[in-house]
């Protein structure tokens, strides 16, 4: 149970993290844009260094064949200086999305999406799908450009994201910038229900390298 002092610190951290202008957000977007087109075919070592830093070579190669959407986000967070123990430990197969949710929940950065898409900032992470009842398999992406909200109507948002888990012409994993159209009540992204948003700034203020 949190003390009143602990609750006050948490509230202050959340308020600071939700600022759109924190330097960590800018670094996140700069990193994300530099990753567009990185994949197993174009630069295998670079891709594996992102998603499987610290893993044995054989394990890294295995991870390179896995759907990489959440692995890319984990790798970005690690490279940006997010010091959560999960990101320093060997990867547990099948836990990529669950790892992000766990880190975000521990940071008070996990926002459940119900009727409306919450306000997004650059660097926030969107999690969609999760089975037939949610419109398809889970997918995770990082918001790059969130300026086109409310267009063409108030229930629609056009958002550019950085998406791992894409396939190149050889069927191998690649990271690409993708245009997402989120619409409806509850909101859906290409038919898949938007389930959670992770506020990157709030998470950063808990686990980022500048945290105290």
PDB file of C-alpha atoms in Angstrom:
ATOM      1  CA  UNK A   1       0.000   0.000   0.000  1.00  0.00           C
ATOM      2  CA  UNK A   2       1.327   3.415  -0.898  1.00  0.00           C
ATOM      3  CA  UNK A   3       1.861   6.029   1.748  1.00  0.00           C
ATOM      4  CA  UNK A   4       0.557   9.571   1.245  1.00  0.00           C
ATOM      5  CA  UNK A   5       4.139  10.633   0.505  1.00  0.00           C
ATOM      6  CA  UNK A   6       4.530   7.818  -2.030  1.00  0.00           C
ATOM      7  CA  UNK A   7       1.247   8.736  -3.692  1.00  0.00           C
ATOM      8  CA  UNK A   8       2.369  12.358  -3.964  1.00  0.00           C
ATOM      9  CA  UNK A   9       5.657  11.311  -5.579  1.00  0.00           C
ATOM     10  CA  UNK A  10       3.813   9.067  -8.027  1.00  0.00           C
ATOM     11  CA  UNK A  11       1.374  11.845  -8.936  1.00  0.00           C
ATOM     12  CA  UNK A  12       4.243  14.274  -9.520  1.00  0.00           C
ATOM     13  CA  UNK A  13       6.086  11.739 -11.683  1.00  0.00           C
ATOM     14  CA  UNK A  14       2.979  11.053 -13.778  1.00  0.00           C
ATOM     15  CA  UNK A  15       2.346  14.759 -14.265  1.00  0.00           C
ATOM     16  CA  UNK A  16       5.945  15.312 -15.346  1.00  0.00           C
ATOM     17  CA  UNK A  17       5.945  12.317 -17.647  1.00  0.00           C
ATOM     18  CA  UNK A  18       2.808  13.375 -19.447  1.00  0.00           C
ATOM     19  CA  UNK A  19       4.513  16.524 -20.645  1.00  0.00           C
ATOM     20  CA  UNK A  20       4.793  16.374 -24.415  1.00  0.00           C
ATOM     21  CA  UNK A  21       8.156  18.137 -24.353  1.00  0.00           C
ATOM     22  CA  UNK A  22      10.393  15.929 -22.225  1.00  0.00           C
ATOM     23  CA  UNK A  23      13.786  15.291 -23.909  1.00  0.00           C
ATOM     24  CA  UNK A  24      13.339  11.519 -23.706  1.00  0.00           C
ATOM     25  CA  UNK A  25      10.383  11.725 -26.087  1.00  0.00           C
ATOM     26  CA  UNK A  26      12.471  13.556 -28.665  1.00  0.00           C
ATOM     27  CA  UNK A  27      15.248  10.976 -28.360  1.00  0.00           C
ATOM     28  CA  UNK A  28      12.685   8.200 -28.728  1.00  0.00           C
ATOM     29  CA  UNK A  29      11.362   9.667 -31.970  1.00  0.00           C
ATOM     30  CA  UNK A  30      14.856  10.289 -33.341  1.00  0.00           C
ATOM     31  CA  UNK A  31      15.739   6.654 -32.640  1.00  0.00           C
ATOM     32  CA  UNK A  32      12.458   5.400 -34.101  1.00  0.00           C
ATOM     33  CA  UNK A  33      12.918   7.282 -37.360  1.00  0.00           C
ATOM     34  CA  UNK A  34      16.463   5.948 -37.701  1.00  0.00           C
ATOM     35  CA  UNK A  35      15.119   2.375 -37.553  1.00  0.00           C
ATOM     36  CA  UNK A  36      12.777   2.638 -40.547  1.00  0.00           C
ATOM     37  CA  UNK A  37      13.795  -0.108 -42.999  1.00  0.00           C
ATOM     38  CA  UNK A  38      16.058  -1.981 -40.571  1.00  0.00           C
ATOM     39  CA  UNK A  39      15.529  -5.722 -40.869  1.00  0.00           C
ATOM     40  CA  UNK A  40      17.001  -9.183 -41.129  1.00  0.00           C
ATOM     41  CA  UNK A  41      17.684  -8.860 -44.860  1.00  0.00           C
ATOM     42  CA  UNK A  42      19.030  -5.309 -44.944  1.00  0.00           C
ATOM     43  CA  UNK A  43      21.189  -5.484 -41.793  1.00  0.00           C
ATOM     44  CA  UNK A  44      20.860  -8.666 -39.782  1.00  0.00           C
ATOM     45  CA  UNK A  45      23.444  -7.757 -37.161  1.00  0.00           C
ATOM     46  CA  UNK A  46      21.938  -4.312 -36.636  1.00  0.00           C
ATOM     47  CA  UNK A  47      18.448  -5.747 -36.268  1.00  0.00           C
ATOM     48  CA  UNK A  48      19.564  -8.447 -33.841  1.00  0.00           C
ATOM     49  CA  UNK A  49      21.557  -5.912 -31.820  1.00  0.00           C
ATOM     50  CA  UNK A  50      18.334  -3.973 -31.354  1.00  0.00           C
ATOM     51  CA  UNK A  51      15.960  -6.791 -30.419  1.00  0.00           C
ATOM     52  CA  UNK A  52      18.367  -9.244 -28.776  1.00  0.00           C
ATOM     53  CA  UNK A  53      21.176  -7.249 -27.170  1.00  0.00           C
ATOM     54  CA  UNK A  54      23.082  -9.406 -24.690  1.00  0.00           C
ATOM     55  CA  UNK A  55      21.632 -12.712 -25.917  1.00  0.00           C
ATOM     56  CA  UNK A  56      23.754 -15.642 -27.108  1.00  0.00           C
ATOM     57  CA  UNK A  57      24.165 -15.668 -30.886  1.00  0.00           C
ATOM     58  CA  UNK A  58      21.928 -18.697 -31.466  1.00  0.00           C
ATOM     59  CA  UNK A  59      19.223 -17.219 -29.269  1.00  0.00           C
ATOM     60  CA  UNK A  60      19.469 -13.896 -31.112  1.00  0.00           C
ATOM     61  CA  UNK A  61      19.029 -15.688 -34.449  1.00  0.00           C
ATOM     62  CA  UNK A  62      15.941 -17.437 -33.067  1.00  0.00           C
ATOM     63  CA  UNK A  63      14.528 -14.085 -31.960  1.00  0.00           C
ATOM     64  CA  UNK A  64      15.234 -12.660 -35.412  1.00  0.00           C
ATOM     65  CA  UNK A  65      12.729 -15.135 -36.847  1.00  0.00           C
ATOM     66  CA  UNK A  66      10.009 -14.188 -34.329  1.00  0.00           C
ATOM     67  CA  UNK A  67       7.334 -11.596 -34.977  1.00  0.00           C
ATOM     68  CA  UNK A  68       9.207  -8.502 -33.904  1.00  0.00           C
ATOM     69  CA  UNK A  69       6.652  -5.802 -33.097  1.00  0.00           C
ATOM     70  CA  UNK A  70       7.000  -5.900 -29.318  1.00  0.00           C
ATOM     71  CA  UNK A  71      10.649  -6.997 -29.486  1.00  0.00           C
ATOM     72  CA  UNK A  72      11.393  -3.772 -31.352  1.00  0.00           C
ATOM     73  CA  UNK A  73       9.737  -1.676 -28.636  1.00  0.00           C
ATOM     74  CA  UNK A  74      11.657  -3.559 -25.920  1.00  0.00           C
ATOM     75  CA  UNK A  75      14.876  -2.938 -27.842  1.00  0.00           C
ATOM     76  CA  UNK A  76      14.131   0.744 -28.287  1.00  0.00           C
ATOM     77  CA  UNK A  77      13.403   1.196 -24.598  1.00  0.00           C
ATOM     78  CA  UNK A  78      16.606  -0.626 -23.648  1.00  0.00           C
ATOM     79  CA  UNK A  79      18.684   1.469 -26.055  1.00  0.00           C
ATOM     80  CA  UNK A  80      17.122   4.672 -24.734  1.00  0.00           C
ATOM     81  CA  UNK A  81      18.180   3.791 -21.187  1.00  0.00           C
ATOM     82  CA  UNK A  82      15.103   2.198 -19.620  1.00  0.00           C
ATOM     83  CA  UNK A  83      16.623   0.236 -16.745  1.00  0.00           C
ATOM     84  CA  UNK A  84      13.855  -2.192 -15.841  1.00  0.00           C
ATOM     85  CA  UNK A  85      15.111  -5.645 -14.734  1.00  0.00           C
ATOM     86  CA  UNK A  86      12.971  -7.354 -17.399  1.00  0.00           C
ATOM     87  CA  UNK A  87      14.961  -5.617 -20.132  1.00  0.00           C
ATOM     88  CA  UNK A  88      18.278  -6.683 -18.607  1.00  0.00           C
ATOM     89  CA  UNK A  89      17.281 -10.345 -18.259  1.00  0.00           C
ATOM     90  CA  UNK A  90      17.318 -12.982 -21.025  1.00  0.00           C
ATOM     91  CA  UNK A  91      14.180 -12.832 -23.142  1.00  0.00           C
ATOM     92  CA  UNK A  92      11.385 -15.275 -22.259  1.00  0.00           C
ATOM     93  CA  UNK A  93       9.717 -16.582 -25.413  1.00  0.00           C
ATOM     94  CA  UNK A  94       6.141 -15.409 -25.849  1.00  0.00           C
ATOM     95  CA  UNK A  95       6.457 -12.644 -23.261  1.00  0.00           C
ATOM     96  CA  UNK A  96       7.288  -9.631 -25.438  1.00  0.00           C
ATOM     97  CA  UNK A  97       3.904  -7.889 -25.177  1.00  0.00           C
ATOM     98  CA  UNK A  98       3.392  -9.046 -21.583  1.00  0.00           C
ATOM     99  CA  UNK A  99       6.792  -7.574 -20.673  1.00  0.00           C
ATOM    100  CA  UNK A 100       5.775  -4.156 -22.000  1.00  0.00           C
ATOM    101  CA  UNK A 101       2.452  -4.306 -20.167  1.00  0.00           C
ATOM    102  CA  UNK A 102       4.172  -5.333 -16.925  1.00  0.00           C
ATOM    103  CA  UNK A 103       6.745  -2.534 -17.114  1.00  0.00           C
ATOM    104  CA  UNK A 104       4.044   0.004 -17.927  1.00  0.00           C
ATOM    105  CA  UNK A 105       1.723  -1.181 -15.153  1.00  0.00           C
ATOM    106  CA  UNK A 106       4.523  -0.916 -12.590  1.00  0.00           C
ATOM    107  CA  UNK A 107       5.092   2.645 -13.798  1.00  0.00           C
ATOM    108  CA  UNK A 108       1.413   3.732 -13.680  1.00  0.00           C
ATOM    109  CA  UNK A 109       1.861   4.306 -17.428  1.00  0.00           C
ATOM    110  CA  UNK A 110      -0.629   1.721 -18.721  1.00  0.00           C
ATOM    111  CA  UNK A 111      -3.895   3.238 -19.970  1.00  0.00           C
ATOM    112  CA  UNK A 112      -6.769   0.864 -20.758  1.00  0.00           C
ATOM    113  CA  UNK A 113      -8.676   2.008 -23.839  1.00  0.00           C
ATOM    114  CA  UNK A 114     -12.444   1.762 -23.594  1.00  0.00           C
ATOM    115  CA  UNK A 115     -14.772   4.047 -25.522  1.00  0.00           C
ATOM    116  CA  UNK A 116     -12.304   6.635 -26.788  1.00  0.00           C
ATOM    117  CA  UNK A 117      -8.665   6.760 -27.753  1.00  0.00           C
ATOM    118  CA  UNK A 118      -6.827   8.687 -25.029  1.00  0.00           C
ATOM    119  CA  UNK A 119      -4.576  11.613 -25.857  1.00  0.00           C
ATOM    120  CA  UNK A 120      -1.391  10.335 -27.477  1.00  0.00           C
ATOM    121  CA  UNK A 121       2.042  11.910 -27.477  1.00  0.00           C
ATOM    122  CA  UNK A 122       5.011  11.073 -29.664  1.00  0.00           C
ATOM    123  CA  UNK A 123       6.773   7.990 -28.327  1.00  0.00           C
ATOM    124  CA  UNK A 124       3.687   6.457 -26.730  1.00  0.00           C
ATOM    125  CA  UNK A 125       3.070   2.786 -27.471  1.00  0.00           C
ATOM    126  CA  UNK A 126      -0.222   1.414 -28.811  1.00  0.00           C
ATOM    127  CA  UNK A 127      -1.259  -2.216 -28.276  1.00  0.00           C
ATOM    128  CA  UNK A 128      -4.054  -3.653 -30.421  1.00  0.00           C
ATOM    129  CA  UNK A 129      -5.701  -7.036 -30.900  1.00  0.00           C
ATOM    130  CA  UNK A 130      -5.147 -10.107 -28.778  1.00  0.00           C
ATOM    131  CA  UNK A 131      -7.419 -12.790 -30.172  1.00  0.00           C
ATOM    132  CA  UNK A 132     -10.641 -13.202 -32.172  1.00  0.00           C
ATOM    133  CA  UNK A 133     -12.648 -11.186 -29.668  1.00  0.00           C
ATOM    134  CA  UNK A 134     -10.287  -8.258 -30.252  1.00  0.00           C
ATOM    135  CA  UNK A 135     -10.256  -8.511 -34.032  1.00  0.00           C
ATOM    136  CA  UNK A 136      -7.027 -10.395 -34.582  1.00  0.00           C
ATOM    137  CA  UNK A 137      -3.557 -11.104 -33.201  1.00  0.00           C
ATOM    138  CA  UNK A 138      -1.748  -8.688 -30.922  1.00  0.00           C
ATOM    139  CA  UNK A 139       0.301  -5.948 -32.490  1.00  0.00           C
ATOM    140  CA  UNK A 140       2.380  -3.173 -30.941  1.00  0.00           C
ATOM    141  CA  UNK A 141       3.677   0.064 -32.438  1.00  0.00           C
ATOM    142  CA  UNK A 142       5.204   3.378 -31.387  1.00  0.00           C
ATOM    143  CA  UNK A 143       3.443   6.656 -32.240  1.00  0.00           C
ATOM    144  CA  UNK A 144       5.581   9.011 -34.333  1.00  0.00           C
ATOM    145  CA  UNK A 145       3.159  11.708 -35.467  1.00  0.00           C
ATOM    146  CA  UNK A 146      -0.074  12.327 -33.596  1.00  0.00           C
ATOM    147  CA  UNK A 147      -1.152  15.625 -35.152  1.00  0.00           C
ATOM    148  CA  UNK A 148      -4.040  14.304 -37.289  1.00  0.00           C
ATOM    149  CA  UNK A 149      -6.613  13.590 -34.580  1.00  0.00           C
ATOM    150  CA  UNK A 150     -10.289  14.230 -35.232  1.00  0.00           C
ATOM    151  CA  UNK A 151      -9.947  13.897 -38.998  1.00  0.00           C
ATOM    152  CA  UNK A 152     -12.088  13.277 -40.980  1.00  0.00           C
ATOM    153  CA  UNK A 153     -14.390  13.065 -37.939  1.00  0.00           C
ATOM    154  CA  UNK A 154     -14.058  13.224 -34.162  1.00  0.00           C
ATOM    155  CA  UNK A 155     -13.846   9.436 -33.747  1.00  0.00           C
ATOM    156  CA  UNK A 156     -10.962   9.050 -36.211  1.00  0.00           C
ATOM    157  CA  UNK A 157      -7.230   9.602 -35.796  1.00  0.00           C
ATOM    158  CA  UNK A 158      -4.573   9.242 -38.498  1.00  0.00           C
ATOM    159  CA  UNK A 159      -1.301   8.395 -36.778  1.00  0.00           C
ATOM    160  CA  UNK A 160       2.059   7.423 -38.236  1.00  0.00           C
ATOM    161  CA  UNK A 161       3.707   4.679 -36.264  1.00  0.00           C
ATOM    162  CA  UNK A 162       6.942   2.724 -36.241  1.00  0.00           C
ATOM    163  CA  UNK A 163       5.973  -0.930 -36.592  1.00  0.00           C
ATOM    164  CA  UNK A 164       8.147  -3.953 -36.078  1.00  0.00           C
ATOM    165  CA  UNK A 165       6.747  -7.304 -37.120  1.00  0.00           C
ATOM    166  CA  UNK A 166       6.527  -6.330 -40.793  1.00  0.00           C
ATOM    167  CA  UNK A 167       7.709  -8.623 -43.598  1.00  0.00           C
ATOM    168  CA  UNK A 168      10.027  -7.737 -46.462  1.00  0.00           C
ATOM    169  CA  UNK A 169       9.907  -9.212 -49.972  1.00  0.00           C
ATOM    170  CA  UNK A 170      11.747 -12.292 -48.688  1.00  0.00           C
ATOM    171  CA  UNK A 171       9.293 -12.853 -45.844  1.00  0.00           C
ATOM    172  CA  UNK A 172      11.794 -11.759 -43.193  1.00  0.00           C
ATOM    173  CA  UNK A 173      11.317  -9.367 -40.309  1.00  0.00           C
ATOM    174  CA  UNK A 174      11.662  -5.662 -41.030  1.00  0.00           C
ATOM    175  CA  UNK A 175      10.751  -2.406 -39.263  1.00  0.00           C
ATOM    176  CA  UNK A 176       8.677   0.120 -41.176  1.00  0.00           C
ATOM    177  CA  UNK A 177       6.827   3.391 -40.726  1.00  0.00           C
ATOM    178  CA  UNK A 178       3.109   2.649 -41.141  1.00  0.00           C
ATOM    179  CA  UNK A 179       0.094   4.937 -41.389  1.00  0.00           C
ATOM    180  CA  UNK A 180      -2.589   3.907 -38.887  1.00  0.00           C
ATOM    181  CA  UNK A 181      -6.223   4.937 -39.096  1.00  0.00           C
ATOM    182  CA  UNK A 182      -7.889   4.479 -35.715  1.00  0.00           C
ATOM    183  CA  UNK A 183     -11.643   4.914 -35.741  1.00  0.00           C
ATOM    184  CA  UNK A 184     -14.887   3.858 -34.140  1.00  0.00           C
ATOM    185  CA  UNK A 185     -16.259   3.387 -30.650  1.00  0.00           C
ATOM    186  CA  UNK A 186     -14.522   1.501 -29.155  1.00  0.00           C
ATOM    187  CA  UNK A 187     -11.512   2.456 -31.307  1.00  0.00           C
ATOM    188  CA  UNK A 188     -10.058  -0.013 -33.792  1.00  0.00           C
ATOM    189  CA  UNK A 189      -6.879  -0.056 -35.859  1.00  0.00           C
ATOM    190  CA  UNK A 190      -7.443  -1.919 -39.161  1.00  0.00           C
ATOM    191  CA  UNK A 191     -10.179  -3.929 -37.476  1.00  0.00           C
ATOM    192  CA  UNK A 192      -8.231  -4.737 -34.323  1.00  0.00           C
ATOM    193  CA  UNK A 193      -9.454  -3.306 -31.055  1.00  0.00           C
ATOM    194  CA  UNK A 194      -7.120  -0.800 -29.414  1.00  0.00           C
ATOM    195  CA  UNK A 195      -6.632  -2.262 -25.933  1.00  0.00           C
ATOM    196  CA  UNK A 196      -3.901  -0.243 -24.238  1.00  0.00           C
ATOM    197  CA  UNK A 197      -1.777   2.824 -24.618  1.00  0.00           C
ATOM    198  CA  UNK A 198       1.545   3.090 -22.777  1.00  0.00           C
ATOM    199  CA  UNK A 199       2.486   6.639 -21.831  1.00  0.00           C
ATOM    200  CA  UNK A 200       6.182   6.663 -22.650  1.00  0.00           C
ATOM    201  CA  UNK A 201       6.898   9.783 -20.596  1.00  0.00           C
ATOM    202  CA  UNK A 202       5.380   8.368 -17.415  1.00  0.00           C
ATOM    203  CA  UNK A 203       7.195   5.065 -17.893  1.00  0.00           C
ATOM    204  CA  UNK A 204      10.448   6.945 -18.526  1.00  0.00           C
ATOM    205  CA  UNK A 205      10.158   8.940 -15.314  1.00  0.00           C
ATOM    206  CA  UNK A 206       9.976   5.659 -13.395  1.00  0.00           C
ATOM    207  CA  UNK A 207      12.606   3.587 -15.199  1.00  0.00           C
ATOM    208  CA  UNK A 208      14.620   5.961 -17.378  1.00  0.00           C
ATOM    209  CA  UNK A 209      18.308   6.556 -16.753  1.00  0.00           C
ATOM    210  CA  UNK A 210      17.567   9.995 -15.294  1.00  0.00           C
ATOM    211  CA  UNK A 211      15.198   8.533 -12.669  1.00  0.00           C
ATOM    212  CA  UNK A 212      16.296   8.767  -9.075  1.00  0.00           C
TER     213      UNK A 212
END
